[in-house]
Every structure is written in C-alpha cells, then in structure tokens.
Amino acid sequence: DYTFDSEDDSGPLINPSALFVNNTVGYQFDERSMIGFNLEYDYQDRKSLHFMPAYLNFQYHIITSDIPFFIRGGYGRLLNVGTSFEKGTLYKVGLGAQFYDDNYKNSIHLGFDFTRKRFGFKQEDKLSSVSIFLEFMVF
C-alpha cells in the first residue's frame, strides 16, 4: 500500500519545458468542421531541440452551443530547415473550447493537445508532450 508523504508535494504541478508558436491558414466548411494547414516552430528546452512542423489538421465541433467544444487531430512532417532542426513526423490530437466575440466573427480557442514527434535515425527517437493552447482565430 502506498502512502503520501512530504516528498510527494515537493515539485510543481505544471513544469513548462517547451514553447510552440503556430500559424494556421484554414477553411471552415460549416459550423462544425474546419481544416487547416499549419506551420509551427517548437523549442524543447530540456534537450535544446528545435522543430519546424508543417501539418494538416481537422477540427470538429462535438457540441455547438454558445461555447462550442471541439476535438481535433493533425498529421505532418518535421522539416529539416537547418542543422539544428530535427527531421521526422508528427501527429497530434486535442480537445478545446471556442469563445466568440460579440459579433461571432473572431474567436479564441483554449484547450489541450497531445503531440507525438518521431525523429532521428530511422525515426527511432520519440518525444511526447501535453500542451495547453491559446489561439486567436480571425476571419
């Protein structure tokens, strides 16, 4: 049987270790679904890794109300744009909510993403991360 002690509460709940900057150009088919092309810069601080993913993503609103909730997924390549950038593949899945402005034109997306990157020799190196995203959508 496991018991909690003072050592269990010695670290932070969330330990930021990466920065992702993403730009998406997309098309919204209807009020539920959209597709987008993403170009992103990722920096992983702990191992000083640089990534430049280019990927397609699909987003689907599972609840359409005043605050719609959505799921999304994406797949793409890690581009080799320089000697310090890793080459490989990426996939991600996420869950979030969309908050509209007063005239329902622009919005903010807030949620969580799980990302898996495969890179290195024969793509045997793997990096998984869970991230909190905050995005601005402009029409």
The first five atom37 places (N, CA, C, CB, O) and aatype in JSON, in Angstrom:
{
  "aatype": [3, 18, 16, 13, 3, 15, 6, 3, 3, 15, 7, 14, 10, 9, 2, 14, 15, 0, 10, 13, 19, 2, 2, 16, 19, 7, 18, 5, 13, 3, 6, 1, 15, 12, 9, 7, 13, 2, 10, 6, 18, 3, 18, 5, 3, 1, 11, 15, 10, 8, 13, 12, 14, 0, 18, 10, 2, 13, 5, 18, 8, 9, 9, 16, 15, 3, 9, 14, 13, 13, 9, 1, 7, 7, 18, 7, 1, 10, 10, 2, 19, 7, 16, 15, 13, 6, 11, 7, 16, 10, 18, 11, 19, 7, 10, 7, 0, 5, 13, 18, 3, 3, 2, 18, 11, 2, 15, 9, 8, 10, 7, 13, 3, 13, 16, 1, 11, 1, 13, 7, 13, 11, 5, 6, 3, 11, 10, 15, 15, 19, 15, 9, 13, 10, 6, 13, 12, 19, 13],
  "atom_mask": [
    [1, 1, 1, 1, 1],
    [1, 1, 1, 1, 1],
    [1, 1, 1, 1, 1],
    [1, 1, 1, 1, 1],
    [1, 1, 1, 1, 1],
    [1, 1, 1, 1, 1],
    [1, 1, 1, 1, 1],
    [1, 1, 1, 1, 1],
    [1, 1, 1, 1, 1],
    [1, 1, 1, 1, 1],
    [1, 1, 1, 0, 1],
    [1, 1, 1, 1, 1],
    [1, 1, 1, 1, 1],
    [1, 1, 1, 1, 1],
    [1, 1, 1, 1, 1],
    [1, 1, 1, 1, 1],
    [1, 1, 1, 1, 1],
    [1, 1, 1, 1, 1],
    [1, 1, 1, 1, 1],
    [1, 1, 1, 1, 1],
    [1, 1, 1, 1, 1],
    [1, 1, 1, 1, 1],
    [1, 1, 1, 1, 1],
    [1, 1, 1, 1, 1],
    [1, 1, 1, 1, 1],
    [1, 1, 1, 0, 1],
    [1, 1, 1, 1, 1],
    [1, 1, 1, 1, 1],
    [1, 1, 1, 1, 1],
    [1, 1, 1, 1, 1],
    [1, 1, 1, 1, 1],
    [1, 1, 1, 1, 1],
    [1, 1, 1, 1, 1],
    [1, 1, 1, 1, 1],
    [1, 1, 1, 1, 1],
    [1, 1, 1, 0, 1],
    [1, 1, 1, 1, 1],
    [1, 1, 1, 1, 1],
    [1, 1, 1, 1, 1],
    [1, 1, 1, 1, 1],
    [1, 1, 1, 1, 1],
    [1, 1, 1, 1, 1],
    [1, 1, 1, 1, 1],
    [1, 1, 1, 1, 1],
    [1, 1, 1, 1, 1],
    [1, 1, 1, 1, 1],
    [1, 1, 1, 1, 1],
    [1, 1, 1, 1, 1],
    [1, 1, 1, 1, 1],
    [1, 1, 1, 1, 1],
    [1, 1, 1, 1, 1],
    [1, 1, 1, 1, 1],
    [1, 1, 1, 1, 1],
    [1, 1, 1, 1, 1],
    [1, 1, 1, 1, 1],
    [1, 1, 1, 1, 1],
    [1, 1, 1, 1, 1],
    [1, 1, 1, 1, 1],
    [1, 1, 1, 1, 1],
    [1, 1, 1, 1, 1],
    [1, 1, 1, 1, 1],
    [1, 1, 1, 1, 1],
    [1, 1, 1, 1, 1],
    [1, 1, 1, 1, 1],
    [1, 1, 1, 1, 1],
    [1, 1, 1, 1, 1],
    [1, 1, 1, 1, 1],
    [1, 1, 1, 1, 1],
    [1, 1, 1, 1, 1],
    [1, 1, 1, 1, 1],
    [1, 1, 1, 1, 1],
    [1, 1, 1, 1, 1],
    [1, 1, 1, 0, 1],
    [1, 1, 1, 0, 1],
    [1, 1, 1, 1, 1],
    [1, 1, 1, 0, 1],
    [1, 1, 1, 1, 1],
    [1, 1, 1, 1, 1],
    [1, 1, 1, 1, 1],
    [1, 1, 1, 1, 1],
    [1, 1, 1, 1, 1],
    [1, 1, 1, 0, 1],
    [1, 1, 1, 1, 1],
    [1, 1, 1, 1, 1],
    [1, 1, 1, 1, 1],
    [1, 1, 1, 1, 1],
    [1, 1, 1, 1, 1],
    [1, 1, 1, 0, 1],
    [1, 1, 1, 1, 1],
    [1, 1, 1, 1, 1],
    [1, 1, 1, 1, 1],
    [1, 1, 1, 1, 1],
    [1, 1, 1, 1, 1],
    [1, 1, 1, 0, 1],
    [1, 1, 1, 1, 1],
    [1, 1, 1, 0, 1],
    [1, 1, 1, 1, 1],
    [1, 1, 1, 1, 1],
    [1, 1, 1, 1, 1],
    [1, 1, 1, 1, 1],
    [1, 1, 1, 1, 1],
    [1, 1, 1, 1, 1],
    [1, 1, 1, 1, 1],
    [1, 1, 1, 1, 1],
    [1, 1, 1, 1, 1],
    [1, 1, 1, 1, 1],
    [1, 1, 1, 1, 1],
    [1, 1, 1, 1, 1],
    [1, 1, 1, 1, 1],
    [1, 1, 1, 1, 1],
    [1, 1, 1, 0, 1],
    [1, 1, 1, 1, 1],
    [1, 1, 1, 1, 1],
    [1, 1, 1, 1, 1],
    [1, 1, 1, 1, 1],
    [1, 1, 1, 1, 1],
    [1, 1, 1, 1, 1],
    [1, 1, 1, 1, 1],
    [1, 1, 1, 1, 1],
    [1, 1, 1, 0, 1],
    [1, 1, 1, 1, 1],
    [1, 1, 1, 1, 1],
    [1, 1, 1, 1, 1],
    [1, 1, 1, 1, 1],
    [1, 1, 1, 1, 1],
    [1, 1, 1, 1, 1],
    [1, 1, 1, 1, 1],
    [1, 1, 1, 1, 1],
    [1, 1, 1, 1, 1],
    [1, 1, 1, 1, 1],
    [1, 1, 1, 1, 1],
    [1, 1, 1, 1, 1],
    [1, 1, 1, 1, 1],
    [1, 1, 1, 1, 1],
    [1, 1, 1, 1, 1],
    [1, 1, 1, 1, 1],
    [1, 1, 1, 1, 1],
    [1, 1, 1, 1, 1],
    [1, 1, 1, 1, 1]
  ],
  "atom_positions": [
    [[0.83, -1.18, 0.0], [0.0, 0.0, 0.0], [0.88, 1.25, 0.0], [-0.95, 0.0, 1.21], [1.85, 1.35, 0.75]],
    [[0.5, 2.2, -0.87], [1.26, 3.44, -0.98], [0.67, 4.48, -0.05], [1.26, 3.96, -2.44], [-0.55, 4.6, 0.07]],
    [[1.51, 5.23, 0.62], [1.07, 6.34, 1.47], [1.77, 7.61, 1.03], [1.35, 6.05, 2.97], [2.94, 7.59, 0.63]],
    [[1.05, 8.71, 1.1], [1.6, 10.01, 0.73], [2.47, 10.54, 1.86], [0.48, 11.0, 0.39], [2.16, 10.37, 3.03]],
    [[3.57, 11.19, 1.48], [4.41, 11.84, 2.47], [4.85, 13.2, 1.94], [5.65, 10.97, 2.82], [4.37, 13.63, 0.89]],
    [[5.73, 13.89, 2.64], [6.14, 15.24, 2.26], [6.91, 15.27, 0.94], [6.99, 15.85, 3.35], [6.95, 16.32, 0.3]],
    [[7.52, 14.18, 0.51], [8.26, 14.13, -0.75], [7.33, 14.21, -1.97], [9.09, 12.84, -0.82], [7.76, 14.65, -3.03]],
    [[6.08, 13.79, -1.82], [5.14, 13.8, -2.93], [4.74, 15.2, -3.35], [3.91, 13.02, -2.56], [4.33, 15.4, -4.49]],
    [[4.85, 16.16, -2.48], [4.41, 17.52, -2.76], [5.59, 18.47, -2.93], [3.49, 18.02, -1.66], [5.48, 19.65, -2.62]],
    [[6.71, 17.97, -3.4], [7.91, 18.8, -3.47], [8.12, 19.48, -4.82], [9.1, 17.97, -3.15], [8.96, 20.37, -4.91]],
    [[7.39, 19.09, -5.86], [7.6, 19.67, -7.18], [6.37, 20.39, -7.68], [0.0, 0.0, 0.0], [5.29, 20.27, -7.1]],
    [[6.52, 21.14, -8.77], [5.38, 21.86, -9.33], [4.42, 20.91, -10.05], [5.86, 22.96, -10.29], [4.82, 19.87, -10.56]],
    [[3.14, 21.3, -10.09], [2.14, 20.51, -10.8], [2.37, 20.6, -12.31], [0.73, 21.0, -10.44], [2.28, 19.59, -13.01]],
    [[2.66, 21.79, -12.8], [2.94, 22.01, -14.22], [4.36, 22.52, -14.33], [1.92, 23.02, -14.87], [4.74, 23.47, -13.66]],
    [[5.15, 21.88, -15.19], [6.55, 22.26, -15.38], [6.76, 22.63, -16.84], [7.5, 21.1, -14.95], [7.04, 21.75, -17.66]],
    [[6.64, 23.92, -17.21], [6.81, 24.32, -18.6], [8.21, 23.98, -19.1], [6.55, 25.82, -18.76], [9.21, 24.29, -18.45]],
    [[8.27, 23.33, -20.26], [9.57, 22.94, -20.8], [9.67, 23.14, -22.3], [9.85, 21.49, -20.47], [10.64, 22.71, -22.92]],
    [[8.66, 23.79, -22.91], [8.69, 23.97, -24.36], [7.89, 25.21, -24.74], [8.13, 22.73, -25.08], [7.05, 25.69, -23.98]],
    [[8.18, 25.72, -25.93], [7.46, 26.84, -26.49], [7.05, 26.47, -27.91], [8.32, 28.15, -26.48], [7.89, 26.05, -28.71]],
    [[5.77, 26.62, -28.23], [5.24, 26.35, -29.57], [4.65, 27.64, -30.11], [4.17, 25.19, -29.55], [3.84, 28.28, -29.43]],
    [[5.04, 28.04, -31.31], [4.46, 29.19, -32.0], [3.91, 28.67, -33.32], [5.51, 30.35, -32.21], [4.66, 28.13, -34.13]],
    [[2.6, 28.84, -33.53], [1.91, 28.2, -34.64], [1.16, 29.24, -35.46], [0.95, 27.12, -34.14], [0.6, 30.19, -34.91]],
    [[1.15, 29.06, -36.79], [0.35, 29.88, -37.69], [-0.44, 28.94, -38.58], [1.25, 30.85, -38.53], [0.12, 28.03, -39.19]],
    [[-1.75, 29.15, -38.66], [-2.64, 28.27, -39.42], [-3.41, 29.07, -40.45], [-3.61, 27.53, -38.48], [-3.89, 30.16, -40.17]],
    [[-3.52, 28.51, -41.66], [-4.4, 29.03, -42.69], [-5.4, 27.92, -42.96], [-3.62, 29.47, -44.0], [-5.01, 26.8, -43.29]],
    [[-6.69, 28.24, -42.82], [-7.66, 27.17, -42.93], [-8.95, 27.59, -43.59], [0.0, 0.0, 0.0], [-9.14, 28.74, -43.99]],
    [[-9.85, 26.61, -43.69], [-11.17, 26.81, -44.28], [-12.2, 26.15, -43.39], [-11.23, 26.24, -45.73], [-12.06, 24.99, -43.01]],
    [[-13.26, 26.91, -43.06], [-14.34, 26.36, -42.24], [-15.48, 25.96, -43.18], [-14.83, 27.4, -41.17], [-16.07, 26.79, -43.86]],
    [[-15.77, 24.65, -43.2], [-16.8, 24.11, -44.09], [-18.2, 24.51, -43.65], [-16.69, 22.59, -44.16], [-19.01, 24.96, -44.46]],
    [[-18.48, 24.35, -42.38], [-19.78, 24.67, -41.8], [-19.55, 25.01, -40.33], [-20.8, 23.48, -41.96], [-18.42, 25.24, -39.91]],
    [[-20.63, 25.06, -39.54], [-20.45, 25.43, -38.13], [-19.77, 24.36, -37.3], [-21.79, 25.75, -37.51], [-19.39, 24.61, -36.16]],
    [[-19.6, 23.15, -37.85], [-18.99, 22.06, -37.09], [-17.56, 21.71, -37.5], [-19.83, 20.84, -37.23], [-16.79, 21.27, -36.65]],
    [[-17.17, 21.89, -38.74], [-15.89, 21.34, -39.2], [-15.03, 22.36, -39.92], [-16.14, 20.16, -40.11], [-15.53, 23.26, -40.61]],
    [[-13.71, 22.2, -39.73], [-12.75, 23.04, -40.44], [-11.46, 22.26, -40.65], [-12.48, 24.36, -39.66], [-11.14, 21.33, -39.91]],
    [[-10.72, 22.67, -41.67], [-9.44, 22.07, -41.99], [-8.41, 23.19, -42.07], [-9.5, 21.25, -43.33], [-8.75, 24.32, -42.42]],
    [[-7.16, 22.88, -41.74], [-6.15, 23.92, -41.77], [-4.77, 23.38, -42.09], [0.0, 0.0, 0.0], [-4.46, 22.22, -41.81]],
    [[-3.94, 24.24, -42.68], [-2.53, 23.95, -42.9], [-1.75, 24.75, -41.86], [-2.07, 24.3, -44.37], [-1.93, 25.96, -41.74]],
    [[-0.89, 24.07, -41.12], [-0.16, 24.68, -40.01], [1.34, 24.69, -40.27], [-0.47, 23.94, -38.71], [1.89, 23.71, -40.78]],
    [[1.98, 25.78, -39.92], [3.43, 25.88, -39.88], [3.78, 26.36, -38.48], [4.0, 26.85, -41.01], [3.25, 27.37, -38.02]],
    [[4.65, 25.64, -37.82], [4.88, 25.84, -36.39], [6.37, 25.83, -36.1], [4.16, 24.75, -35.56], [7.15, 25.19, -36.8]],
    [[6.77, 26.55, -35.05], [8.13, 26.46, -34.53], [8.02, 25.93, -33.1], [8.87, 27.85, -34.57], [7.28, 26.48, -32.29]],
    [[8.77, 24.88, -32.8], [8.78, 24.27, -31.46], [10.2, 24.29, -30.92], [8.23, 22.82, -31.5], [11.16, 23.94, -31.61]],
    [[10.32, 24.7, -29.67], [11.61, 24.64, -28.98], [11.41, 23.87, -27.68], [12.19, 26.06, -28.7], [10.63, 24.28, -26.83]],
    [[12.11, 22.75, -27.54], [12.06, 21.93, -26.33], [13.28, 22.29, -25.48], [12.04, 20.39, -26.67], [14.41, 22.01, -25.86]],
    [[13.05, 22.91, -24.35], [14.11, 23.48, -23.52], [15.02, 22.44, -22.88], [13.51, 24.34, -22.46], [16.23, 22.64, -22.82]],
    [[14.48, 21.36, -22.4], [15.29, 20.39, -21.64], [16.4, 19.75, -22.46], [14.39, 19.31, -21.09], [17.48, 19.48, -21.94]],
    [[16.15, 19.5, -23.73], [17.17, 18.86, -24.57], [17.65, 19.77, -25.68], [16.63, 17.57, -25.16], [18.39, 19.34, -26.57]],
    [[17.25, 21.04, -25.65], [17.61, 22.03, -26.68], [17.3, 21.53, -28.08], [19.09, 22.38, -26.57], [18.15, 21.6, -28.97]],
    [[16.1, 21.03, -28.28], [15.66, 20.53, -29.58], [14.83, 21.59, -30.29], [14.86, 19.22, -29.43], [14.0, 22.25, -29.67]],
    [[15.05, 21.73, -31.6], [14.29, 22.64, -32.44], [13.52, 21.82, -33.47], [15.22, 23.69, -33.15], [14.05, 20.88, -34.05]],
    [[12.25, 22.18, -33.68], [11.41, 21.51, -34.68], [10.68, 22.56, -35.49], [10.41, 20.53, -34.0], [10.34, 23.63, -34.98]],
    [[10.43, 22.25, -36.77], [9.61, 23.08, -37.64], [8.57, 22.18, -38.3], [10.49, 23.84, -38.71], [8.77, 21.74, -39.44]],
    [[7.45, 21.89, -37.6], [6.43, 21.03, -38.19], [5.57, 21.77, -39.21], [5.54, 20.46, -37.09], [5.23, 22.94, -39.03]],
    [[5.24, 21.08, -40.28], [4.24, 21.51, -41.25], [3.23, 20.37, -41.32], [4.88, 21.83, -42.69], [3.58, 19.24, -41.64]],
    [[1.96, 20.68, -41.02], [0.98, 19.6, -40.94], [-0.42, 20.1, -41.27], [0.99, 18.98, -39.54], [-0.72, 21.3, -41.19]],
    [[-1.28, 19.15, -41.63], [-2.7, 19.4, -41.84], [-3.44, 18.99, -40.57], [-3.24, 18.63, -43.08], [-3.1, 18.0, -39.93]],
    [[-4.46, 19.77, -40.23], [-5.29, 19.37, -39.1], [-6.76, 19.49, -39.46], [-4.97, 20.23, -37.86], [-7.14, 20.27, -40.33]],
    [[-7.58, 18.72, -38.76], [-9.02, 18.74, -38.92], [-9.63, 18.97, -37.55], [-9.56, 17.42, -39.57], [-9.25, 18.34, -36.56]],
    [[-10.59, 19.88, -37.5], [-11.25, 20.21, -36.24], [-12.75, 20.02, -36.4], [-10.93, 21.67, -35.8], [-13.33, 20.44, -37.4]],
    [[-13.38, 19.37, -35.41], [-14.81, 19.08, -35.47], [-15.45, 19.47, -34.14], [-15.07, 17.58, -35.78], [-15.01, 19.04, -33.08]],
    [[-16.5, 20.3, -34.22], [-17.22, 20.72, -33.02], [-18.18, 19.61, -32.6], [-18.0, 22.05, -33.27], [-19.11, 19.28, -33.32]],
    [[-17.93, 19.04, -31.42], [-18.8, 17.96, -30.93], [-20.01, 18.53, -30.21], [-18.02, 17.03, -30.0], [-21.04, 17.85, -30.1]],
    [[-19.91, 19.74, -29.71], [-21.04, 20.44, -29.07], [-21.11, 21.83, -29.69], [-20.88, 20.51, -27.5], [-20.14, 22.59, -29.64]],
    [[-22.25, 22.16, -30.28], [-22.44, 23.5, -30.84], [-23.45, 24.23, -29.95], [-22.93, 23.44, -32.34], [-24.65, 23.95, -29.99]],
    [[-22.95, 25.14, -29.17], [-23.79, 25.95, -28.28], [-23.17, 27.34, -28.22], [-23.91, 25.31, -26.83], [-22.41, 27.71, -29.12]],
    [[-23.48, 28.1, -27.19], [-22.85, 29.42, -27.05], [-21.34, 29.31, -26.91], [-23.43, 30.16, -25.84], [-20.6, 30.17, -27.38]],
    [[-20.88, 28.24, -26.26], [-19.44, 27.94, -26.16], [-19.23, 26.55, -26.76], [-18.94, 28.0, -24.65], [-19.38, 25.55, -26.07]],
    [[-18.88, 26.49, -28.06], [-18.69, 25.18, -28.71], [-17.43, 24.46, -28.21], [-18.62, 25.35, -30.23], [-16.4, 25.09, -27.98]],
    [[-17.53, 23.15, -28.05], [-16.4, 22.3, -27.71], [-16.02, 21.49, -28.94], [-16.72, 21.37, -26.51], [-16.88, 21.06, -29.7]],
    [[-14.71, 21.28, -29.14], [-14.25, 20.6, -30.34], [-13.17, 19.58, -30.02], [-13.74, 21.6, -31.35], [-12.5, 19.64, -28.99]],
    [[-13.01, 18.65, -30.96], [-11.87, 17.74, -30.98], [-11.11, 18.05, -32.26], [-12.32, 16.22, -30.91], [-11.67, 18.55, -33.23]],
    [[-9.82, 17.75, -32.25], [-9.03, 18.0, -33.45], [-7.88, 17.01, -33.52], [-8.51, 19.45, -33.48], [-7.44, 16.45, -32.52]],
    [[-7.4, 16.83, -34.73], [-6.26, 15.96, -34.95], [-5.45, 16.46, -36.13], [0.0, 0.0, 0.0], [-5.98, 17.14, -37.01]],
    [[-4.17, 16.12, -36.15], [-3.31, 16.56, -37.23], [-2.16, 15.59, -37.46], [0.0, 0.0, 0.0], [-1.76, 14.85, -36.57]],
    [[-1.65, 15.61, -38.7], [-0.51, 14.77, -39.06], [0.35, 15.53, -40.05], [-0.98, 13.41, -39.66], [-0.17, 16.21, -40.93]],
    [[1.67, 15.42, -39.91], [2.55, 16.11, -40.84], [4.0, 15.74, -40.67], [0.0, 0.0, 0.0], [4.34, 14.73, -40.05]],
    [[4.86, 16.58, -41.24], [6.31, 16.35, -41.27], [7.04, 17.38, -40.43], [6.83, 16.39, -42.72], [6.6, 18.53, -40.29]],
    [[8.16, 16.94, -39.87], [9.1, 17.85, -39.21], [10.13, 18.23, -40.27], [9.77, 17.19, -37.94], [10.88, 17.37, -40.73]],
    [[10.16, 19.5, -40.64], [11.01, 19.96, -41.74], [12.45, 20.14, -41.29], [10.47, 21.26, -42.32], [12.71, 20.59, -40.17]],
    [[13.37, 19.79, -42.16], [14.8, 19.96, -41.91], [15.22, 21.3, -42.52], [15.64, 18.77, -42.5], [15.73, 21.34, -43.64]],
    [[15.0, 22.4, -41.78], [15.29, 23.73, -42.31], [16.66, 24.25, -41.91], [14.24, 24.7, -41.84], [17.03, 25.36, -42.28]],
    [[17.42, 23.47, -41.17], [18.76, 23.86, -40.76], [19.43, 22.75, -39.98], [0.0, 0.0, 0.0], [18.82, 21.72, -39.7]],
    [[20.69, 22.97, -39.64], [21.44, 21.91, -38.96], [20.95, 21.65, -37.54], [22.91, 22.28, -38.92], [21.14, 20.55, -37.03]],
    [[20.32, 22.62, -36.91], [19.86, 22.41, -35.53], [18.41, 21.92, -35.46], [19.99, 23.69, -34.75], [17.89, 21.72, -34.36]],
    [[17.75, 21.74, -36.61], [16.37, 21.28, -36.63], [16.31, 19.79, -36.9], [15.56, 22.05, -37.69], [17.07, 19.26, -37.72]],
    [[15.39, 19.11, -36.22], [15.2, 17.66, -36.37], [14.22, 17.38, -37.51], [14.7, 17.03, -35.06], [13.27, 18.14, -37.71]],
    [[14.46, 16.3, -38.24], [13.61, 15.87, -39.34], [12.82, 14.65, -38.88], [14.45, 15.55, -40.63], [13.36, 13.8, -38.16]],
    [[11.54, 14.53, -39.28], [10.75, 13.38, -38.88], [9.27, 13.57, -39.16], [0.0, 0.0, 0.0], [8.89, 14.24, -40.11]],
    [[8.42, 12.97, -38.3], [6.97, 13.06, -38.45], [6.34, 13.52, -37.13], [6.38, 11.69, -38.88], [6.96, 13.47, -36.07]],
    [[5.09, 13.96, -37.24], [4.37, 14.47, -36.08], [2.9, 14.1, -36.21], [4.54, 16.0, -35.95], [2.35, 14.12, -37.3]],
    [[2.28, 13.77, -35.09], [0.82, 13.73, -35.05], [0.36, 14.31, -33.74], [0.29, 12.29, -35.23], [1.08, 14.28, -32.74]],
    [[-0.86, 14.85, -33.74], [-1.41, 15.45, -32.53], [-2.91, 15.27, -32.49], [-1.04, 16.93, -32.45], [-3.58, 15.2, -33.52]],
    [[-3.43, 15.19, -31.29], [-4.87, 15.17, -31.03], [-5.14, 16.16, -29.91], [-5.38, 13.71, -30.66], [-4.3, 16.38, -29.04]],
    [[-6.33, 16.75, -29.94], [-6.63, 17.75, -28.93], [-8.11, 17.89, -28.64], [0.0, 0.0, 0.0], [-8.95, 17.35, -29.35]],
    [[-8.39, 18.63, -27.59], [-9.74, 18.91, -27.13], [-9.75, 20.34, -26.64], [-10.2, 17.91, -26.0], [-8.85, 20.76, -25.91]],
    [[-10.79, 21.11, -27.03], [-10.81, 22.5, -26.62], [-12.18, 23.13, -26.72], [0.0, 0.0, 0.0], [-13.16, 22.48, -27.08]],
    [[-12.24, 24.42, -26.4], [-13.46, 25.22, -26.46], [-13.18, 26.47, -27.27], [-13.98, 25.58, -25.04], [-12.05, 26.96, -27.33]],
    [[-14.24, 27.0, -27.91], [-14.12, 28.19, -28.74], [-14.99, 29.29, -28.14], [-14.54, 27.89, -30.22], [-16.17, 29.08, -27.87]],
    [[-14.39, 30.47, -27.93], [-15.1, 31.6, -27.35], [-15.15, 32.72, -28.39], [-14.39, 32.1, -26.03], [-14.11, 33.22, -28.82]],
    [[-16.37, 33.1, -28.81], [-16.56, 34.11, -29.86], [-16.61, 35.52, -29.27], [-17.85, 33.84, -30.63], [-16.88, 35.71, -28.09]],
    [[-16.33, 36.5, -30.15], [-16.51, 37.89, -29.76], [-18.0, 38.26, -29.92], [-15.61, 38.84, -30.62], [-18.82, 37.38, -30.2]],
    [[-18.34, 39.53, -29.75], [-19.74, 39.95, -29.75], [-20.47, 39.71, -31.07], [-19.83, 41.41, -29.42], [-21.66, 39.4, -31.06]],
    [[-19.78, 39.82, -32.2], [-20.45, 39.65, -33.49], [-20.17, 38.28, -34.13], [-20.02, 40.74, -34.44], [-20.4, 38.11, -35.32]],
    [[-19.67, 37.32, -33.36], [-19.42, 35.94, -33.81], [-18.52, 35.87, -35.04], [-20.73, 35.25, -34.1], [-18.71, 35.01, -35.9]],
    [[-17.56, 36.77, -35.12], [-16.64, 36.75, -36.26], [-15.27, 36.2, -35.85], [-16.49, 38.15, -36.84], [-14.79, 35.25, -36.47]],
    [[-14.67, 36.77, -34.85], [-13.37, 36.33, -34.35], [-13.58, 35.49, -33.09], [-12.44, 37.54, -34.05], [-14.61, 35.61, -32.42]],
    [[-12.6, 34.65, -32.78], [-12.77, 33.8, -31.6], [-11.41, 33.45, -30.99], [-13.53, 32.52, -31.96], [-10.36, 33.67, -31.58]],
    [[-11.49, 32.9, -29.79], [-10.33, 32.4, -29.06], [-10.54, 30.92, -28.82], [-10.1, 33.17, -27.71], [-11.62, 30.5, -28.4]],
    [[-9.52, 30.12, -29.08], [-9.55, 28.68, -28.79], [-8.68, 28.42, -27.57], [-9.06, 27.83, -30.02], [-7.58, 28.95, -27.46]],
    [[-9.2, 27.61, -26.65], [-8.47, 27.26, -25.44], [-8.66, 25.77, -25.18], [-8.96, 28.12, -24.22], [-9.79, 25.28, -25.2]],
    [[-7.56, 25.05, -24.94], [-7.69, 23.62, -24.7], [-6.36, 22.93, -24.49], [0.0, 0.0, 0.0], [-5.35, 23.55, -24.14]],
    [[-6.38, 21.6, -24.71], [-5.21, 20.74, -24.5], [-4.9, 19.97, -25.77], [-5.45, 19.78, -23.32], [-5.82, 19.53, -26.48]],
    [[-3.62, 19.79, -26.06], [-3.15, 18.97, -27.19], [-2.18, 17.91, -26.68], [-2.47, 19.85, -28.27], [-1.38, 18.17, -25.78]],
    [[-2.26, 16.73, -27.26], [-1.24, 15.71, -27.08], [-0.49, 15.61, -28.4], [-1.86, 14.31, -26.65], [-1.11, 15.41, -29.44]],
    [[0.83, 15.75, -28.37], [1.65, 15.74, -29.57], [2.7, 14.64, -29.46], [2.33, 17.11, -29.8], [3.29, 14.44, -28.4]],
    [[2.92, 13.93, -30.56], [3.96, 12.89, -30.62], [4.84, 13.18, -31.83], [3.33, 11.44, -30.71], [4.35, 13.27, -32.95]],
    [[6.14, 13.34, -31.58], [7.11, 13.58, -32.65], [8.04, 12.37, -32.73], [7.92, 14.89, -32.4], [8.49, 11.85, -31.71]],
    [[8.32, 11.93, -33.96], [9.3, 10.87, -34.2], [10.39, 11.47, -35.08], [8.64, 9.6, -34.89], [10.1, 12.08, -36.11]],
    [[11.65, 11.3, -34.66], [12.75, 11.94, -35.39], [14.01, 11.13, -35.16], [12.95, 13.41, -34.93], [13.99, 10.09, -34.5]],
    [[15.12, 11.62, -35.71], [16.41, 10.94, -35.54], [16.62, 9.85, -36.57], [0.0, 0.0, 0.0], [15.88, 9.73, -37.54]],
    [[17.65, 9.04, -36.33], [18.0, 7.95, -37.24], [16.85, 6.95, -37.3], [19.31, 7.26, -36.78], [16.45, 6.39, -36.28]],
    [[16.32, 6.73, -38.48], [15.17, 5.84, -38.72], [13.96, 6.21, -37.86], [15.56, 4.39, -38.44], [13.11, 5.37, -37.58]],
    [[13.88, 7.47, -37.44], [12.79, 7.99, -36.62], [12.57, 7.17, -35.36], [11.5, 8.04, -37.43], [11.43, 6.95, -34.95]],
    [[13.65, 6.72, -34.75], [13.55, 5.92, -33.53], [13.48, 6.77, -32.27], [14.71, 4.97, -33.44], [13.09, 6.27, -31.21]],
    [[13.85, 8.05, -32.35], [13.71, 8.94, -31.2], [12.27, 9.45, -31.17], [14.73, 10.12, -31.26], [11.71, 9.81, -32.2]],
    [[11.68, 9.49, -29.98], [10.29, 9.92, -29.84], [10.2, 10.96, -28.74], [9.37, 8.71, -29.53], [10.91, 10.9, -27.74]],
    [[9.31, 11.91, -28.94], [9.06, 12.94, -27.94], [7.55, 13.15, -27.85], [9.81, 14.27, -28.28], [6.92, 13.53, -28.84]],
    [[6.98, 12.91, -26.7], [5.55, 13.12, -26.47], [5.37, 14.3, -25.53], [4.87, 11.84, -25.88], [6.16, 14.5, -24.6]],
    [[4.33, 15.09, -25.78], [4.08, 16.23, -24.9], [2.58, 16.51, -24.81], [4.82, 17.49, -25.41], [1.83, 16.23, -25.74]],
    [[2.19, 17.04, -23.68], [0.83, 17.55, -23.48], [0.97, 19.05, -23.32], [0.12, 16.88, -22.22], [1.77, 19.53, -22.5]],
    [[0.2, 19.8, -24.1], [0.34, 21.25, -24.05], [-1.02, 21.92, -23.88], [1.02, 21.76, -25.33], [-2.06, 21.38, -24.26]],
    [[-0.98, 23.09, -23.29], [-2.15, 23.96, -23.18], [-2.05, 24.95, -24.33], [-2.22, 24.69, -21.77], [-1.02, 25.59, -24.51]],
    [[-3.12, 25.07, -25.12], [-3.05, 26.01, -26.24], [-4.03, 27.17, -26.03], [-3.35, 25.3, -27.57], [-5.11, 27.01, -25.46]],
    [[-3.6, 28.32, -26.52], [-4.4, 29.54, -26.56], [-4.2, 30.11, -27.96], [-3.99, 30.58, -25.43], [-3.1, 30.53, -28.31]],
    [[-5.27, 30.12, -28.75], [-5.17, 30.53, -30.15], [-6.2, 31.62, -30.44], [-5.39, 29.32, -31.1], [-7.26, 31.67, -29.83]],
    [[-5.86, 32.49, -31.39], [-6.75, 33.54, -31.84], [-7.14, 33.25, -33.27], [-6.08, 34.94, -31.71], [-6.28, 33.02, -34.12]],
    [[-8.44, 33.25, -33.55], [-8.95, 32.95, -34.89], [-9.57, 34.23, -35.45], [-10.0, 31.78, -34.86], [-10.47, 34.81, -34.85]],
    [[-9.08, 34.66, -36.61], [-9.52, 35.9, -37.23], [-10.06, 35.57, -38.62], [-8.35, 36.94, -37.32], [-9.43, 34.85, -39.39]],
    [[-11.25, 36.11, -38.93], [-11.83, 35.91, -40.26], [-11.59, 37.12, -41.11], [-13.34, 35.62, -40.17], [-12.01, 37.16, -42.27]]
  ]
}
